[in-house]
Amino acid sequence: MNLHNELKNDIYNHSDYFSFYVKDPKLRHIHKACVKDRVLHHAVFRILYLIFDKTFIFDSYFCRISKGTHRAVNRLNDFAKKAGRNNSKTCFVLKLDIKKFFNSIDQNILINLIKKKINNDSTIWLLKKIIKSFPTGLPLGNITSQLFANIYLNELDKFIKHKLKIKYYIRYCDDFIILSHDKLFLQNLIPVIDIFLENNLKLSLHPNKIIIGKYHKGIDFLGYVSSPFYRTLRTKTKKRIFRNLSHKRIFLQKGIIAKENLYQTIQAYLGVLKHCNSYKIIKGLRIE
């Protein structure tokens, strides 16, 4: 009721964040809002999602209903067949990554993008409170940050699909790929995309994560290595699975966790593994 009254009387202020680090697998700095603010974030997300999701391109897969990593990887396989003319031509895949994406989002640009669809002063006031609750960029931890990220990069999606007329393009958060049988064409796209990001969104490509690979040699994307006739789990992911299970088994022996906890972990990993060629890994999960 206090939150309701604050919103009704336009006196709401966002509380400070609690910050911590997680390793998943790389170190990430997470900022967690208090319960009151998280309740508000979810309410805002539920309304804004319905407004903005229909404006996004089909091949944007990050934090969207009926999308996700597995559908994105399946789409990669479909696009590779088309770009490579059913494996009759070499299919090249350009992989790009935005440098420090969430930290680099310009809050004023984001607010202006939201204003294109939201024409209500009270709503904009509230969204500013949420967006400006963080010093710069967007915090990893807010459910609203996921939607705001898609709203922000929807400008990139439209540029690539509508201006550059790229057919085979997939984006998951700040990781995106373009497929073509013409390697030079992909090479020429890199500076064009980088200039657009800099001029329109104040972002830049990560110089060390620009890769052009041949699909038949395997493309590492969203945790899987995909090629024309098979899909395997990324080596680092496989090692992390067995390392985590080894720790869980030690905790089980010491009585720190229950057997059901280990079982749930294995079931979660099996859910990941069913999307790739993983017979040996699954066998290892069960007998290790």
Coordinates of C-alpha atoms in Angstrom, one line a residue:
M1 CA 0.0 0.0 0.0
N2 CA 2.9 2.4 0.7
L3 CA 4.2 1.8 -2.9
H4 CA 0.7 2.3 -4.2
N5 CA 0.4 5.6 -2.4
E6 CA 3.8 6.8 -3.5
L7 CA 2.9 6.1 -7.1
K8 CA -0.5 7.6 -6.9
N9 CA 0.9 10.8 -5.4
D10 CA 4.0 11.0 -7.6
I11 CA 6.4 10.8 -4.7
Y12 CA 8.0 7.5 -5.6
N13 CA 11.8 7.3 -5.4
H14 CA 13.8 4.2 -6.3
S15 CA 15.9 2.7 -3.5
D16 CA 19.6 2.0 -3.6
Y17 CA 20.9 -1.3 -5.0
F18 CA 22.6 -4.2 -3.3
S19 CA 25.6 -5.3 -5.4
F20 CA 27.4 -8.6 -5.6
Y21 CA 29.5 -10.6 -8.1
V22 CA 28.6 -13.9 -9.8
K23 CA 30.7 -16.1 -12.0
D24 CA 28.6 -17.4 -14.9
P25 CA 31.2 -18.3 -16.2
K26 CA 32.8 -14.8 -16.5
L27 CA 32.6 -12.5 -13.5
R28 CA 29.5 -10.2 -13.6
H29 CA 28.7 -7.4 -11.3
I30 CA 25.0 -7.7 -10.4
H31 CA 22.9 -5.0 -8.8
K32 CA 19.8 -6.2 -7.0
A33 CA 16.9 -3.8 -6.2
C34 CA 14.9 -4.1 -2.9
V35 CA 11.6 -6.1 -2.9
K36 CA 9.4 -3.0 -3.3
D37 CA 11.3 -1.8 -6.4
R38 CA 11.3 -5.3 -7.9
V39 CA 7.6 -5.6 -7.5
L40 CA 7.3 -2.3 -9.5
H41 CA 9.8 -3.5 -12.1
H42 CA 7.7 -6.6 -12.8
A43 CA 4.5 -4.6 -13.0
V44 CA 6.1 -2.2 -15.5
F45 CA 7.7 -5.0 -17.5
R46 CA 4.3 -6.8 -17.9
I47 CA 2.8 -3.7 -19.5
L48 CA 5.7 -2.5 -21.6
Y49 CA 6.5 -5.9 -23.0
L50 CA 3.1 -6.1 -24.7
I51 CA 3.6 -2.7 -26.2
F52 CA 7.2 -3.1 -27.5
D53 CA 7.6 -6.8 -28.2
K54 CA 5.4 -6.5 -31.4
T55 CA 7.8 -3.8 -32.7
F56 CA 10.8 -6.1 -32.5
I57 CA 12.1 -8.2 -35.5
F58 CA 11.4 -11.9 -35.6
D59 CA 15.1 -12.9 -35.2
S60 CA 15.7 -11.1 -31.9
Y61 CA 15.8 -13.9 -29.3
F62 CA 16.8 -12.4 -26.0
C63 CA 14.3 -12.5 -23.1
R64 CA 11.2 -12.9 -25.3
I65 CA 8.3 -15.3 -25.0
S66 CA 8.7 -18.3 -27.4
K67 CA 12.3 -17.3 -28.2
G68 CA 15.5 -18.0 -26.3
T69 CA 18.9 -19.5 -27.0
H70 CA 17.8 -22.9 -28.4
R71 CA 15.5 -21.3 -30.9
A72 CA 18.3 -18.9 -31.9
V73 CA 20.7 -21.8 -32.4
N74 CA 18.1 -23.7 -34.5
R75 CA 17.6 -20.6 -36.6
L76 CA 21.3 -20.4 -37.2
N77 CA 21.2 -23.9 -38.7
D78 CA 18.2 -22.9 -40.9
F79 CA 20.0 -19.8 -42.1
A80 CA 23.2 -21.6 -42.8
K81 CA 21.4 -24.0 -45.1
K82 CA 19.9 -21.1 -47.0
A83 CA 23.0 -19.0 -47.2
G84 CA 25.1 -22.0 -48.2
R85 CA 22.6 -23.2 -50.7
N86 CA 22.1 -26.6 -48.9
N87 CA 25.8 -27.0 -48.3
S88 CA 26.7 -26.5 -52.0
K89 CA 28.6 -23.3 -51.2
T90 CA 30.8 -22.2 -48.3
C91 CA 28.7 -20.4 -45.6
F92 CA 30.5 -17.8 -43.7
V93 CA 29.3 -16.5 -40.3
L94 CA 30.2 -13.1 -39.0
K95 CA 30.0 -12.9 -35.2
L96 CA 29.9 -9.5 -33.5
D97 CA 29.7 -8.4 -29.9
I98 CA 29.1 -5.0 -28.4
K99 CA 31.7 -3.8 -26.0
K100 CA 30.5 -3.4 -22.4
F101 CA 26.9 -3.2 -23.6
F102 CA 24.9 -2.7 -20.4
N103 CA 27.4 -0.2 -19.0
S104 CA 27.5 1.8 -22.2
I105 CA 23.8 2.3 -22.8
D106 CA 23.0 6.0 -23.0
Q107 CA 20.1 6.6 -20.7
N108 CA 18.8 9.7 -22.5
I109 CA 18.8 7.9 -25.9
L110 CA 16.9 5.0 -24.2
I111 CA 14.3 7.4 -22.8
N112 CA 13.8 9.1 -26.2
L113 CA 13.3 5.7 -27.8
I114 CA 10.7 4.8 -25.3
K115 CA 8.9 8.2 -25.9
K116 CA 8.3 7.2 -29.5
K117 CA 5.8 4.6 -28.3
I118 CA 4.7 6.0 -24.9
N119 CA 3.0 9.3 -24.9
N120 CA 2.0 9.6 -21.2
D121 CA 3.8 12.0 -18.9
S122 CA 3.2 10.0 -15.7
T123 CA 4.5 6.8 -17.3
I124 CA 7.6 8.6 -18.7
W125 CA 8.2 10.1 -15.2
L126 CA 8.1 6.7 -13.6
L127 CA 10.3 5.1 -16.3
K128 CA 12.9 7.9 -15.8
K129 CA 12.9 7.1 -12.0
I130 CA 13.7 3.4 -12.8
I131 CA 16.3 4.2 -15.6
K132 CA 18.0 7.0 -13.7
S133 CA 18.1 4.9 -10.5
F134 CA 21.5 3.7 -11.8
P135 CA 24.4 6.0 -12.4
T136 CA 25.2 5.0 -15.9
G137 CA 23.9 2.4 -18.3
L138 CA 21.6 -0.3 -17.0
P139 CA 22.0 -2.6 -14.0
L140 CA 22.4 -6.4 -14.5
G141 CA 19.7 -7.7 -12.2
N142 CA 16.6 -5.7 -13.1
I143 CA 14.0 -7.5 -15.2
T144 CA 13.3 -4.1 -16.9
S145 CA 16.9 -4.0 -18.1
Q146 CA 16.2 -7.0 -20.3
L147 CA 13.4 -5.2 -22.1
F148 CA 15.2 -1.9 -22.2
A149 CA 18.2 -3.6 -23.8
N150 CA 15.9 -5.0 -26.6
I151 CA 14.3 -1.6 -27.1
Y152 CA 17.8 0.0 -27.4
L153 CA 19.1 -2.6 -29.8
N154 CA 15.9 -2.7 -31.9
E155 CA 17.4 0.3 -33.6
L156 CA 20.4 -1.8 -34.7
D157 CA 18.0 -4.6 -35.7
K158 CA 16.0 -2.3 -37.9
F159 CA 19.1 -0.8 -39.5
I160 CA 20.5 -4.2 -40.4
K161 CA 17.2 -5.7 -41.6
H162 CA 15.6 -2.7 -43.3
K163 CA 18.5 -0.4 -44.3
L164 CA 21.2 -2.9 -45.1
K165 CA 18.6 -5.5 -46.3
I166 CA 20.4 -8.4 -44.5
K167 CA 18.3 -11.6 -44.7
Y168 CA 20.3 -13.9 -42.4
Y169 CA 20.7 -12.0 -39.2
I170 CA 20.2 -13.2 -35.6
R171 CA 20.7 -11.3 -32.3
Y172 CA 20.7 -12.5 -28.7
C173 CA 21.2 -9.5 -26.4
D174 CA 24.5 -7.9 -27.5
D175 CA 25.7 -11.0 -29.5
F176 CA 24.7 -11.1 -33.1
I177 CA 25.6 -13.0 -36.3
I178 CA 25.2 -12.5 -40.0
L179 CA 25.5 -15.3 -42.5
S180 CA 26.5 -15.1 -46.2
H181 CA 28.3 -17.1 -48.9
D182 CA 30.4 -13.9 -49.6
K183 CA 33.2 -13.4 -47.1
L184 CA 34.1 -10.0 -48.5
F185 CA 30.5 -8.8 -48.1
L186 CA 30.7 -9.6 -44.4
Q187 CA 34.0 -8.0 -44.0
N188 CA 32.7 -4.7 -45.5
L189 CA 29.7 -4.8 -43.1
I190 CA 31.9 -4.5 -40.0
P191 CA 32.8 -0.8 -40.3
V192 CA 29.3 0.1 -41.4
I193 CA 27.7 -1.4 -38.4
D194 CA 30.4 0.0 -36.0
I195 CA 29.7 3.6 -37.4
F196 CA 26.0 3.2 -36.9
L197 CA 26.4 2.0 -33.3
E198 CA 28.7 4.9 -32.5
N199 CA 26.6 7.6 -34.2
N200 CA 23.2 6.5 -33.2
L201 CA 23.5 4.5 -29.9
K202 CA 27.0 5.6 -28.5
L203 CA 28.1 1.9 -28.6
S204 CA 31.0 0.2 -30.2
L205 CA 31.9 -3.3 -31.4
H206 CA 34.3 -5.3 -29.2
P207 CA 37.5 -5.3 -31.4
N208 CA 38.6 -8.7 -30.0
K209 CA 35.3 -10.4 -30.6
I210 CA 34.9 -9.8 -34.4
I211 CA 35.1 -13.3 -36.0
I212 CA 34.3 -14.6 -39.5
G213 CA 34.2 -18.4 -39.6
K214 CA 33.1 -21.1 -41.9
Y215 CA 30.0 -22.9 -40.8
H216 CA 31.2 -26.3 -41.8
K217 CA 34.1 -25.9 -39.4
G218 CA 31.8 -25.2 -36.5
I219 CA 30.5 -21.9 -35.1
D220 CA 30.5 -21.2 -31.4
F221 CA 27.2 -19.4 -30.6
L222 CA 25.2 -19.3 -27.4
G223 CA 26.9 -22.2 -25.7
Y224 CA 26.9 -24.6 -28.6
V225 CA 29.2 -25.3 -31.5
S226 CA 27.1 -25.7 -34.6
S227 CA 28.0 -27.2 -38.0
P228 CA 26.0 -28.7 -40.9
F229 CA 25.7 -32.2 -39.5
Y230 CA 26.1 -32.0 -35.8
R231 CA 25.9 -29.7 -32.7
T232 CA 28.1 -30.1 -29.7
L233 CA 28.3 -28.3 -26.3
R234 CA 31.0 -25.7 -26.0
T235 CA 34.1 -27.2 -24.4
K236 CA 34.2 -24.6 -21.6
T237 CA 30.5 -25.3 -20.8
K238 CA 31.2 -29.1 -20.7
K239 CA 34.1 -28.6 -18.3
R240 CA 32.0 -26.3 -16.1
I241 CA 29.2 -28.9 -15.9
F242 CA 31.5 -31.6 -14.7
R243 CA 33.3 -29.3 -12.3
N244 CA 30.0 -28.1 -10.8
L245 CA 28.7 -31.7 -10.4
S246 CA 32.0 -32.8 -8.8
H247 CA 31.5 -30.0 -6.2
K248 CA 27.9 -31.0 -5.7
R249 CA 28.8 -34.6 -5.1
I250 CA 31.4 -33.5 -2.4
F251 CA 28.7 -31.4 -0.8
L252 CA 26.3 -34.4 -0.8
Q253 CA 28.9 -36.6 0.8
K254 CA 29.4 -34.0 3.5
G255 CA 25.7 -33.7 4.1
I256 CA 25.6 -30.0 3.0
I257 CA 23.0 -30.7 0.3
A258 CA 20.3 -33.3 -0.1
K259 CA 20.3 -36.0 -2.9
E260 CA 17.3 -34.2 -4.5
N261 CA 19.5 -31.1 -5.0
L262 CA 22.0 -33.1 -7.0
Y263 CA 19.3 -34.8 -9.0
Q264 CA 17.7 -31.4 -9.9
T265 CA 21.1 -30.1 -11.1
I266 CA 21.6 -33.2 -13.3
Q267 CA 18.1 -32.8 -14.7
A268 CA 18.8 -29.1 -15.6
Y269 CA 22.0 -30.1 -17.4
L270 CA 20.1 -32.8 -19.3
G271 CA 17.7 -30.1 -20.5
V272 CA 20.7 -28.3 -22.0
L273 CA 22.2 -31.4 -23.5
K274 CA 19.1 -32.6 -25.3
H275 CA 19.6 -29.9 -27.8
C276 CA 23.0 -31.2 -29.1
N277 CA 24.9 -34.4 -29.8
S278 CA 25.8 -35.3 -26.3
Y279 CA 25.6 -39.1 -25.7
K280 CA 29.1 -39.3 -24.1
I281 CA 28.5 -36.3 -21.9
I282 CA 25.1 -37.7 -20.7
K283 CA 26.7 -41.0 -20.0
G284 CA 29.4 -39.2 -17.9
L285 CA 26.7 -37.3 -15.9
R286 CA 25.1 -40.6 -14.9
I287 CA 28.1 -42.7 -14.1
E288 CA 30.6 -40.2 -12.8

